[in-house]
Short mmCIF file of C-alpha atoms and ligand atoms in Angstrom, two decimals:
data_model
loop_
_atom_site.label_atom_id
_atom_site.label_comp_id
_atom_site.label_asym_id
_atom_site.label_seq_id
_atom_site.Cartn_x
_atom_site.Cartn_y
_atom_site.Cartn_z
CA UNK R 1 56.29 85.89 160.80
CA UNK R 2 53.30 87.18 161.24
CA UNK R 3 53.31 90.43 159.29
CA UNK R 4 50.97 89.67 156.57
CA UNK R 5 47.60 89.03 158.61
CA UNK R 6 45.12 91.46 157.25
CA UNK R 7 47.49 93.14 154.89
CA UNK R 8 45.64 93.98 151.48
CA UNK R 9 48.07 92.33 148.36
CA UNK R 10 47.03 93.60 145.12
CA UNK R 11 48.89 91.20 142.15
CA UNK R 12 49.17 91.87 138.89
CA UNK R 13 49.91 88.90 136.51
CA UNK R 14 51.64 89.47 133.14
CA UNK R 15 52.10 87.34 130.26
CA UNK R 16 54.65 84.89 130.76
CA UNK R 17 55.07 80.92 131.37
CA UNK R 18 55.76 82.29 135.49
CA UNK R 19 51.96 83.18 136.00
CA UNK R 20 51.10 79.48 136.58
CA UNK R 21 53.63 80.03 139.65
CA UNK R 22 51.68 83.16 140.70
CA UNK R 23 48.85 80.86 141.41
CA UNK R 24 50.75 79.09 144.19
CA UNK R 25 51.89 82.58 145.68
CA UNK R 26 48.36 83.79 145.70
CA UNK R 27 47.91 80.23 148.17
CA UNK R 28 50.52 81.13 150.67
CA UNK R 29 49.21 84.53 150.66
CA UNK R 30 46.27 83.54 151.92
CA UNK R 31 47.03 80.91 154.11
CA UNK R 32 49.54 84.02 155.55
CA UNK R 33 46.47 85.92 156.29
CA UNK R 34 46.62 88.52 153.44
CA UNK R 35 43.74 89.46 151.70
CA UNK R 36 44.35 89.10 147.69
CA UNK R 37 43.04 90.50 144.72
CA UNK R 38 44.02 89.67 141.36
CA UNK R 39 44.83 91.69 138.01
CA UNK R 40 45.88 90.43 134.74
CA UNK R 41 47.10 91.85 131.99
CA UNK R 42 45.20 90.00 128.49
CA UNK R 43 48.57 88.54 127.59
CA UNK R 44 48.47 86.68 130.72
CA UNK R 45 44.94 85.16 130.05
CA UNK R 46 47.25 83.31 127.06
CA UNK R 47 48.65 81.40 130.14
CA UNK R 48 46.69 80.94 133.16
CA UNK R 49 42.71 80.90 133.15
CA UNK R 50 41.49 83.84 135.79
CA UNK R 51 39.19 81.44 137.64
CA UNK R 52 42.14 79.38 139.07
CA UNK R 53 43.08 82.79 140.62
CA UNK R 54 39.46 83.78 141.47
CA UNK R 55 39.25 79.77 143.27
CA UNK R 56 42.44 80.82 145.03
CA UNK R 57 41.94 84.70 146.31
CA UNK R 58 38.44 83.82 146.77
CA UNK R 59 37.99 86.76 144.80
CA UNK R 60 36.57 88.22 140.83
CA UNK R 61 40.02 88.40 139.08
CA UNK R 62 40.17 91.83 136.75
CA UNK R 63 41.31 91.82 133.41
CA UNK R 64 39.54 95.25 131.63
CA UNK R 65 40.12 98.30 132.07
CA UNK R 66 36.82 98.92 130.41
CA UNK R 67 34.73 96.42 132.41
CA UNK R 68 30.98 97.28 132.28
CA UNK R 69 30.57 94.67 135.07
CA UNK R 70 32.64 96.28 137.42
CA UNK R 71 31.11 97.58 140.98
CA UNK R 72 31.25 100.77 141.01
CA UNK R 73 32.76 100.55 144.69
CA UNK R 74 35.85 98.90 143.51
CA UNK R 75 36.94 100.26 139.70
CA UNK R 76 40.42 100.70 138.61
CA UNK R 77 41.74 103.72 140.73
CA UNK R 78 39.52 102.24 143.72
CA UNK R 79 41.59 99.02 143.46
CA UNK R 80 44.93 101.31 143.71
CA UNK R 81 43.46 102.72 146.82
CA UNK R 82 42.10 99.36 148.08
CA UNK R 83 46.12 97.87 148.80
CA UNK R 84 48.56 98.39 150.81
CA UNK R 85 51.36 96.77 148.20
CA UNK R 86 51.05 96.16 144.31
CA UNK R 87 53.07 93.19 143.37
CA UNK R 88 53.65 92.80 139.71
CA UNK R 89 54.80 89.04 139.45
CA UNK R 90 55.67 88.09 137.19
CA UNK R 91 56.60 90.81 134.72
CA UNK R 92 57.87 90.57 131.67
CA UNK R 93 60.14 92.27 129.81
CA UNK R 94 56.91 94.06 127.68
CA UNK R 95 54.97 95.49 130.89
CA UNK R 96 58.25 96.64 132.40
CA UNK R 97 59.39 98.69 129.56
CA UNK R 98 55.56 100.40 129.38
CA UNK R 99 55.85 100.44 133.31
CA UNK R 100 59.10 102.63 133.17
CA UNK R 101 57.43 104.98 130.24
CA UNK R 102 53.95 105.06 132.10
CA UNK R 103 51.77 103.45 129.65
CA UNK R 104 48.00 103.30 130.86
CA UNK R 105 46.94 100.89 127.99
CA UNK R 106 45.63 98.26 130.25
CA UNK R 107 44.23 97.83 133.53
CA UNK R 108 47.02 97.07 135.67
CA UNK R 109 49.27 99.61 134.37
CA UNK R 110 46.59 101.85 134.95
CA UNK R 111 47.40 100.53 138.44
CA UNK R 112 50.90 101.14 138.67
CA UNK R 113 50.53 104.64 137.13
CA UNK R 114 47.53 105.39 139.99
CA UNK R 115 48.95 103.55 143.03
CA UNK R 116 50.36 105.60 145.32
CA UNK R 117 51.33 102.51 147.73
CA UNK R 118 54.33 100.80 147.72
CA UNK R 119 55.01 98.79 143.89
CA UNK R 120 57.50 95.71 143.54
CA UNK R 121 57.60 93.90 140.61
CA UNK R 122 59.05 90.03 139.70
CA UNK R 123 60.72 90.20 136.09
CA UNK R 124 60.40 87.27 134.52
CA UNK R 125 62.25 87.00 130.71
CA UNK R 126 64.20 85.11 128.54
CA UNK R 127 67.95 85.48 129.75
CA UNK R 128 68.72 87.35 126.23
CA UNK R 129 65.79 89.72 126.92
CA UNK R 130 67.23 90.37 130.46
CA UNK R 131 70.38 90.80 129.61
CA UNK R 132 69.53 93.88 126.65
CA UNK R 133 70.35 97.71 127.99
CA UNK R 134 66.86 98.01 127.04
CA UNK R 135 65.57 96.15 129.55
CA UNK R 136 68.46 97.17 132.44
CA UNK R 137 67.37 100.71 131.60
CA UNK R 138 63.81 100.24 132.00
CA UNK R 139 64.49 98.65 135.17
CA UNK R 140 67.11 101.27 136.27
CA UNK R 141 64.53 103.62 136.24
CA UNK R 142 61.74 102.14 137.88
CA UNK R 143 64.25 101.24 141.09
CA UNK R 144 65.05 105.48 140.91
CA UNK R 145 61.46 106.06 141.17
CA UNK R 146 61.02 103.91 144.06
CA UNK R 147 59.91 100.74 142.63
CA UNK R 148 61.23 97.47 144.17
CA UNK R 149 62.77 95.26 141.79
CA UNK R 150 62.20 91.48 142.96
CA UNK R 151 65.19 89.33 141.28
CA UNK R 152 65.38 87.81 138.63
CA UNK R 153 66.40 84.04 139.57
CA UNK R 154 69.21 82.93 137.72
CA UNK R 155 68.48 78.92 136.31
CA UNK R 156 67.34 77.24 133.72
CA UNK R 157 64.47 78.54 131.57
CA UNK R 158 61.10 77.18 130.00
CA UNK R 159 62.55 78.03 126.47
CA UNK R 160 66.07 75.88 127.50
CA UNK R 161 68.31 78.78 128.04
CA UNK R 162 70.41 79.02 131.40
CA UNK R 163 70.79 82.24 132.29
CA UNK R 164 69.35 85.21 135.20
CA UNK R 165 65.51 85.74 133.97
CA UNK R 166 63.59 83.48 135.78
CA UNK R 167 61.02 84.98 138.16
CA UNK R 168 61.97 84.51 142.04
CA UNK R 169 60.33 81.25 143.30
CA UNK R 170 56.98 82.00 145.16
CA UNK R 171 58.40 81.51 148.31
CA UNK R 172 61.07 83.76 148.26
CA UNK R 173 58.47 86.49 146.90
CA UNK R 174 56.53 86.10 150.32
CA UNK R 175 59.55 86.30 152.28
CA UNK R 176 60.14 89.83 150.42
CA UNK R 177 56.52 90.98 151.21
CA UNK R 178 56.54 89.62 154.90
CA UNK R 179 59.82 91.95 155.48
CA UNK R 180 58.08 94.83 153.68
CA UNK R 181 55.53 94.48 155.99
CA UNK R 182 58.26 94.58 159.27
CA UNK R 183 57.67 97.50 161.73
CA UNK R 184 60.65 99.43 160.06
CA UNK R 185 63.60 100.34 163.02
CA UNK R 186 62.75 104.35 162.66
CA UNK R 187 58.56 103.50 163.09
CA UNK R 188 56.73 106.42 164.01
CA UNK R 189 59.57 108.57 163.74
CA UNK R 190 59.57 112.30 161.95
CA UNK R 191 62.72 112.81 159.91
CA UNK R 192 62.42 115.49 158.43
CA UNK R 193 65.57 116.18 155.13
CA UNK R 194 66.52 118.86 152.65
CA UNK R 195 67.79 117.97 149.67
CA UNK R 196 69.35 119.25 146.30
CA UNK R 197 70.63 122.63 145.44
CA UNK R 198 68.64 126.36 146.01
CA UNK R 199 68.68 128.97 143.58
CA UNK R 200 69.34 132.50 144.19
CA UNK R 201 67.83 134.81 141.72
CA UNK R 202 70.23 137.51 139.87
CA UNK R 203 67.12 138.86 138.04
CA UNK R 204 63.68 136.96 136.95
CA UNK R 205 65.66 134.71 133.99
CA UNK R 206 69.16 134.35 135.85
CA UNK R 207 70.36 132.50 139.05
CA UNK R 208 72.85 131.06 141.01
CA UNK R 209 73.39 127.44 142.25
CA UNK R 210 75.06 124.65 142.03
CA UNK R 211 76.19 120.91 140.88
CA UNK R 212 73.59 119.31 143.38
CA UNK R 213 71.60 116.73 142.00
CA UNK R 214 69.49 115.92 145.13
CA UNK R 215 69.94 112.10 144.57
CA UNK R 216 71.77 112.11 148.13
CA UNK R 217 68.78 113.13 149.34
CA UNK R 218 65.77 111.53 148.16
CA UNK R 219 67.66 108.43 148.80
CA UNK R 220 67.60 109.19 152.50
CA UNK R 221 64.37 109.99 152.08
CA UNK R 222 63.09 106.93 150.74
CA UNK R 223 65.65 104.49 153.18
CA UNK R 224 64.01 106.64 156.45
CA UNK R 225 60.83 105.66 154.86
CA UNK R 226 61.51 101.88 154.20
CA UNK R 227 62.61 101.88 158.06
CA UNK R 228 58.91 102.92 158.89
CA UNK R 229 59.53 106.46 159.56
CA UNK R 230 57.64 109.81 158.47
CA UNK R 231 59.33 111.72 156.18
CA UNK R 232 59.09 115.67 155.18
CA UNK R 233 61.61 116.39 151.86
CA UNK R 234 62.12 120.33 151.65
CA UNK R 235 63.72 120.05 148.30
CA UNK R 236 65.22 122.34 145.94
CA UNK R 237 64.71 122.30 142.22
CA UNK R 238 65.98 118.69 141.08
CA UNK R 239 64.97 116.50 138.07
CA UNK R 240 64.20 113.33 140.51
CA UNK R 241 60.41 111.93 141.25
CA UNK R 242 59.19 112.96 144.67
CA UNK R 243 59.38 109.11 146.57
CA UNK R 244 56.04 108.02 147.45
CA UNK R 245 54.27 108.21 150.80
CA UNK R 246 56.80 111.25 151.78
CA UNK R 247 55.03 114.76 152.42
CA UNK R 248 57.19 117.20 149.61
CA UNK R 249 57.86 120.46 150.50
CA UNK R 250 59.58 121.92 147.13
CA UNK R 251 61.08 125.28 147.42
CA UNK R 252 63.72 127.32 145.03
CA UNK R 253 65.76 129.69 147.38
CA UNK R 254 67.76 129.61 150.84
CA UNK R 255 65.08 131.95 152.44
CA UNK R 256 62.01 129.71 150.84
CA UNK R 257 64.40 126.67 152.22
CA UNK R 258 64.92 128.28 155.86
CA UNK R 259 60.95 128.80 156.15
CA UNK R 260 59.77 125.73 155.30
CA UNK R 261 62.61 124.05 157.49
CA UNK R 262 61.23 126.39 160.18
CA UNK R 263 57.72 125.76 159.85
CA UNK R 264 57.94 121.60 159.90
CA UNK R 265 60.53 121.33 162.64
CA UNK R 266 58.70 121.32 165.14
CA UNK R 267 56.91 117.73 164.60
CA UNK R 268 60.23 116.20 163.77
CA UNK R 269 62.74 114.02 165.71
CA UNK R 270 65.41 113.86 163.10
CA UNK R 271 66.81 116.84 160.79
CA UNK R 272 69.41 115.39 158.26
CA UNK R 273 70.45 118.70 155.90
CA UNK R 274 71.29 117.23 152.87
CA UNK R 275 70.80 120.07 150.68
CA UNK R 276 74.19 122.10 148.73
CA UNK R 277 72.53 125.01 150.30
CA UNK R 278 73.81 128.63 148.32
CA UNK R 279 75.81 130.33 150.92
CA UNK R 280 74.91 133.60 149.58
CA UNK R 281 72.64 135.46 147.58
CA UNK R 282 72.32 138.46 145.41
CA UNK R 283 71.80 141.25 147.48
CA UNK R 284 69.34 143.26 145.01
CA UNK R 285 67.72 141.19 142.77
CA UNK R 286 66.86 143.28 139.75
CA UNK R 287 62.80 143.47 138.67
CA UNK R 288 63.60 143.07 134.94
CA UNK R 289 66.37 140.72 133.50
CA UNK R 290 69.80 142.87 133.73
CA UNK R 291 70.84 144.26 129.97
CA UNK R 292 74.61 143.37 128.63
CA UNK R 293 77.07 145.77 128.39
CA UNK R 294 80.75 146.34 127.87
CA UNK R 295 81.25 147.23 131.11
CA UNK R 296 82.42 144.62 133.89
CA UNK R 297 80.19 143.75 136.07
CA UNK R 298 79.44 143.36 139.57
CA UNK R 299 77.33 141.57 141.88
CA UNK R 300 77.19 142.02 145.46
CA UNK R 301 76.49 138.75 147.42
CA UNK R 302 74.67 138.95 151.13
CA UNK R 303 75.53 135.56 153.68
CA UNK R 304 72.40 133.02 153.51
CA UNK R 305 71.06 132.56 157.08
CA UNK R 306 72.67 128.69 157.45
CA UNK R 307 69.55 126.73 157.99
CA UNK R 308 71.26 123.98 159.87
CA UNK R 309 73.45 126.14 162.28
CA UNK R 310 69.98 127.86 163.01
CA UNK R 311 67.67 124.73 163.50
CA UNK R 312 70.48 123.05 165.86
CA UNK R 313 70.44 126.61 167.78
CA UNK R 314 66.91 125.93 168.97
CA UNK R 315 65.97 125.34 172.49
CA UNK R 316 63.42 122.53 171.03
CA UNK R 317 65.69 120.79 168.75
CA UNK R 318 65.41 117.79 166.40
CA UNK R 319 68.74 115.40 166.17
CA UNK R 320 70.78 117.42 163.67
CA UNK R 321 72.40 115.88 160.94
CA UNK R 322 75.03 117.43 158.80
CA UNK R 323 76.81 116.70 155.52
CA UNK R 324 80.17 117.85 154.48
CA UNK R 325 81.27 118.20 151.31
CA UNK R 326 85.13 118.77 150.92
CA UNK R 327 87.83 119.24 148.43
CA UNK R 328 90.39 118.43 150.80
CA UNK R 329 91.35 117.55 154.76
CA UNK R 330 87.88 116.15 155.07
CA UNK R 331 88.15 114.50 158.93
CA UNK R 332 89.65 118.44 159.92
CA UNK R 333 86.83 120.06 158.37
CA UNK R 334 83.53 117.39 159.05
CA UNK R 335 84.95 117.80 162.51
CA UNK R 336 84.81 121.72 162.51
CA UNK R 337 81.25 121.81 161.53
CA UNK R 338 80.31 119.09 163.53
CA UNK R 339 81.39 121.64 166.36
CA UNK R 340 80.68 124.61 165.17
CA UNK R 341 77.42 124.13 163.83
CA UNK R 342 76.23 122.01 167.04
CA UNK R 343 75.29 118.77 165.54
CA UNK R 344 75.15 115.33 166.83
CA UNK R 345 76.43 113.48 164.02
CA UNK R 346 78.12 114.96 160.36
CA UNK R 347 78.43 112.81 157.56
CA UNK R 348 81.53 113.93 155.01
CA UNK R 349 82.36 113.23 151.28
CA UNK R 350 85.59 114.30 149.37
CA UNK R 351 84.32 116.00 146.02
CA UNK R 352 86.13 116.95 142.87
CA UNK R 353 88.57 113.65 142.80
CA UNK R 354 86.06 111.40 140.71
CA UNK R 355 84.66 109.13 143.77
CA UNK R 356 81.17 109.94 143.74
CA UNK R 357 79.31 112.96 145.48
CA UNK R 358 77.63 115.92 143.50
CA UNK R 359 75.78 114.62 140.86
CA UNK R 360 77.43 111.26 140.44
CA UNK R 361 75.11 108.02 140.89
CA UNK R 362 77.95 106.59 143.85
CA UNK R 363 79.30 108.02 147.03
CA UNK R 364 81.28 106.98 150.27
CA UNK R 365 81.38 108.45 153.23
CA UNK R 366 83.06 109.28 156.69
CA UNK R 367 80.76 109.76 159.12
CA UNK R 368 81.49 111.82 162.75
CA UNK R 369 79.83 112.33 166.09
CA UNK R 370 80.80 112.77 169.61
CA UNK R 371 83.26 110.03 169.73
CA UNK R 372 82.82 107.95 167.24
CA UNK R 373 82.87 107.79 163.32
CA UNK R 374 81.74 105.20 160.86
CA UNK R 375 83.35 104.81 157.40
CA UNK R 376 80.50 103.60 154.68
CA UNK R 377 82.68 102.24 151.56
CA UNK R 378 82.02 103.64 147.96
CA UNK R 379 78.77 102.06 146.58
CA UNK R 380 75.96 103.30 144.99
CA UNK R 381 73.94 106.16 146.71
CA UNK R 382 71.00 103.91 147.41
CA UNK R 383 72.98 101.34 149.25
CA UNK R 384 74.90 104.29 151.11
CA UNK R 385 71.63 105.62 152.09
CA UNK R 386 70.66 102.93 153.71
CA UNK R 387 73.62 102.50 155.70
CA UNK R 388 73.31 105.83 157.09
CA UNK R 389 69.97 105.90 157.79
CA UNK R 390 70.41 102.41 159.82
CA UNK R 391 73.72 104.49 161.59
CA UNK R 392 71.82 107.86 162.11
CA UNK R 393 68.86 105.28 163.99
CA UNK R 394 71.40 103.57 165.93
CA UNK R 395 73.00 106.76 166.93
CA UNK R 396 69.34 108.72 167.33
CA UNK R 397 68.14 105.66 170.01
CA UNK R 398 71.65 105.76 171.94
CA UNK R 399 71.50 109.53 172.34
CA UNK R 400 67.73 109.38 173.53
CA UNK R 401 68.81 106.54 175.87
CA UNK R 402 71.53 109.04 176.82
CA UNK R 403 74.53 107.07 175.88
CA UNK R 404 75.53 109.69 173.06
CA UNK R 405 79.48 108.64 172.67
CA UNK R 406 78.93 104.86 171.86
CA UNK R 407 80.92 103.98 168.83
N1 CTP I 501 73.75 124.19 155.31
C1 CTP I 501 72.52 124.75 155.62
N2 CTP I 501 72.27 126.05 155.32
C2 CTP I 501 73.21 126.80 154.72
C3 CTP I 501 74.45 126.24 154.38
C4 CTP I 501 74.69 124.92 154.70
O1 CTP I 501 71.66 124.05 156.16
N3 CTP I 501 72.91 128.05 154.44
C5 CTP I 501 74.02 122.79 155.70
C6 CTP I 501 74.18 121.85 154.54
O2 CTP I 501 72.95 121.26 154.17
C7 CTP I 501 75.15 120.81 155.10
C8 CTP I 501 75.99 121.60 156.07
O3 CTP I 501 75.24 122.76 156.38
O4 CTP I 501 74.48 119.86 155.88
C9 CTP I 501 77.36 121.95 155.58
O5 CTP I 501 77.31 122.89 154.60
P1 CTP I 501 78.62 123.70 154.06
O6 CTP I 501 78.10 124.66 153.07
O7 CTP I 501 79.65 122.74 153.62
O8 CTP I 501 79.13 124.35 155.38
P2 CTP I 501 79.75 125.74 155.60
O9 CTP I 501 79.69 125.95 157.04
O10 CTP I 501 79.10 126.74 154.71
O11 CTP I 501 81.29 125.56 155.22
P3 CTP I 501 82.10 125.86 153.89
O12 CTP I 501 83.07 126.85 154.33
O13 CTP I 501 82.73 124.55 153.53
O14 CTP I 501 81.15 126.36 152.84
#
C-alpha cells in the first residue's frame, strides 16, 4: 500500500515500557513515506531518550508545553493543525483517563484537546489496569467521541502478567494507519443526515419531543465519514459530541429542521433521515409560560410538514433514505413508507420490546428497497452503522449505474 506517502503522522509517546517500540514505528513510518513528528509526554522521557526519536523522524521531538525554544511557526495548536492523524501510542492507562476528561496539563494533551483531525490511540497497561471499569469507561467514551481505540494486544507483559494490555505490535499499528488513509468507498460523496429528536415549543419553558437520543445518527454520520464521504448533520437537541470533520447544522424544531434540510440539499447525493422527527406541533405557542389551573386543559396540535416525504418530492433529488421505527408488523409498515414517502431504500427497527432502538446503545435492523432487503443482526449501534452505510453505498452506486433492484 501506498497510502501513507506524504501523509503528515503526528505521535504522541506516553510513559510506558511500549515507547521503546514506538521508536521502530516511527522507522516504518518513514520508510512508508509519512512525514513524522514526535510528542512526548515527561513520563515518557523516564523511558526512551527524545533524540532516538529526533535520529528517527529526522525531526526536534516536543516535550513542553511551555517551550521558550519553540518556532513560533510550529507551537502547540500549530502542531494540531500541522497533521493529518494524531496517534497516541502507546497510552497508558494515566493519559487515557485525562484524555477522556480533557486535561490540557501537558503538551500532547493539549494536542488531543486542539486537534481537530482524526485521533487513535494504542493503550498500553498492566492487564489489572486494563481490565478496571475505570479504565473501560475512559475508553468507552473516547470511542463515542470519535476516537479510534487501537487494541490492546493480549500476551505476556514486561511486569510478568499474561493478560490483554499490551500495546499492538508496530506493525499492526501501520497497517491501521495505511487503511485510515484508504480512499473511503463513499469518497467525494455529500450525505447529508438528520438526527435525534425536535422540540416543539408549548410556551418559552415547555415542549414536546421525544425518547430520541440521536446516537443512530451521529453514528451514520461518523461511518459515511470513515468511508471518505462529506457529511452535513442537521441535528436536534442531543447530549452527543458533534463527530469531527462533519459540517453541524443544530436546530430545535421540525420547521428549523425542514429549513436547514432545504437549504443543504441541494449539494448532497445522499439524504438518510434519521431524526424521531415531532409529527406535530402546538398550533399557538403561547408568549409567556402558560399558568396552572384546575381546569383541563387543551392543546391543539397542527401536522409537521414531513421533511423526508418533501425532500424525496423534489424534481432534483438526493437518494432518500428512511428509517422506521415500529411497535409492531414492521416489514408491512417499512414497506408502506418506503412507498408512500418515495424512497429508495427504508431501514426499520421494532421499538418498545427491549432490542435496542430509541435511546438504547444496540440496534438491529431490516432494511427495504425496490426488491431487495438486508437484515443487519442486533449489535451495537456503531457496528450497525457501519453496515448500513457500506449497504446504503452499495445500493447508492447500483441505482446510479441504473441497476436499482439488485439484492
Ligand atoms: N420524517 C421526517 N419528517 C417528519 C416525520 C418523519 O423526515 N415530519 C422521517 C423520519 O426521519 C424517518 C421517516 O420519516 O426517516 C419515518 O418517520 P415516521 O414518523 O415513522 O413516519 P410516519 O409517516 O410519520 O408514520 P407513523 O404513522 O408511524 O408516525
Amino acid at each position: 500500500m501506498q497510502t501513507l506517502i506524504n501523509k503528515k503522522i503526528l505521535l504522541g509517546v506516553t510513559g510506558g515500557i511500549a515507547a521503546y517500540k514506538s521508536a521502530e514505528l516511527v522507522r516504518l513510518l518513514i520508510k512508508a513515506g509519512a512525514e513524522v513528528r514526535v510528542v512526548m509526554t515527561p513520563a515518557a522521557r523516564e523511558f526512551v531518550q527524545p533524540l532516538t526519536y529526533q535520529a528517527l523522524s529526522g525531526h526536534r521531538v516536543y516535550v513542553d508545553l511551555f517551550d521558550a525554544e519553540a518556532d513560533s511557526a510550529m507551537d502547540h495548536i500549530e502542531l494540531a493543525r500541522w497533521c493529518d492523524l494524531m496517534l497516541v501510542a502507546p497510552a497508558s492507562a494515566d493519559f487515557l483517563g485525562k484524555m477522556s476528561a480533557g486535561y490540557a496539563d501537558n503538551l500532547l494533551l493539549t494536542l488531543c484537546l486542539a486537534s481537530r483531525q482524526l485521533v487513535a490511540v494504542a493503550p498500553a497497561m498492566n492487564q489489572q489496569m486494563y481490565a478496571n471499569a475505570a479504565t473501560a469507561a475512559n475508553l468507552e467514551q473516547l470511542s463515542s467521541r470519535g476516537i479510534l481505540v487501537w487494541g490492546p494486544d493480549a500476551g505476556e507483559q514486561a511486569c510478568g502478567d499474561v493478560g490483554p494490555g499490551r500495546m499492538l505490535e508496530p506493525a499492526h499499528l501501520l497497517t491501521n494507519l495505511e487503511i485510515c488513509f484508504k480512499p473511503g468507498k463513499l469518497h467525494g460523496i455529500g450525505i447529508l443526515l438528520t438526527a435525534g429528536p425536535t422540540r416543539e415549543a408549548i410556551d418559552p419553558v415547555r415542549y414536546i419531543s421525544n425518547r430520541s437520543s440521536g446516537k443512530m445518527g451521529y453514528a451514520l454520520a461518523r461511518a459515511a465519514l470513515h468511508e471518505g464521504a462529506e457529511v452535513t448533520l442537521v441535528s436536534g437537541p442531543v447530549s452527543l459530541a458533534p463527530p469531527a470533520g462533519v459540517k453541524m447544522i443544530s436546530v430545535e424544531s421540525a420547521a428549523e429542521m425542514l429549513d436547514a434540510v432545504m437549504q443543504e440539499v441541494p449539494g448532497s447525493d445522499v439524504f438518510i433521515a434519521c431524526a424521531a422527527v415531532s409529527d406535530y406541533r402546538v398550533d399557538q405557542q403561547a408568549d409567556h409560560k402558560i399558568k396552572k389551573s384546575t381546569q383541563t386543559m387543551t392543546l391543539d396540535l397542527v401536522p409537521n410538514t414531513d421533511i423526508l416525504a418533501a425532500v424525496s418530492a423534489l424534481a432534483e433529488r438526493p437518494f432518500c433514505v428512511g428509517f422506521a421505527a415500529e411497535t409492531r408488523d414492521l416489514e408491512k409498515y417499512a414497506l408502506d413508507k418506503l412507498k408512500r414517502k418515495n424512497l429508495d431504500m427504508i431501514a426499520a427497527n421494532l421499538v418498545g420490546d427491549g432490542s435496542g432502538g430509541f435511546e438504547a446503545d444496540v440496534n438491529r435492523l431490516e432494511v427495504f428497497w425496490d426488491g431487495g432487503e438486508h437484515s443487519i443482526a442486533l449489535a451495537d449501534k456503531r457496528e450497525v452503522a457501519k453496515q448500513l452505510i457500506e449497504l446504503i453505498g452499495e445500493r447508492y452506486t447500483d441505482a446510479l449505474s441504473g441497476n436499482p433492484s439488485k439484492a
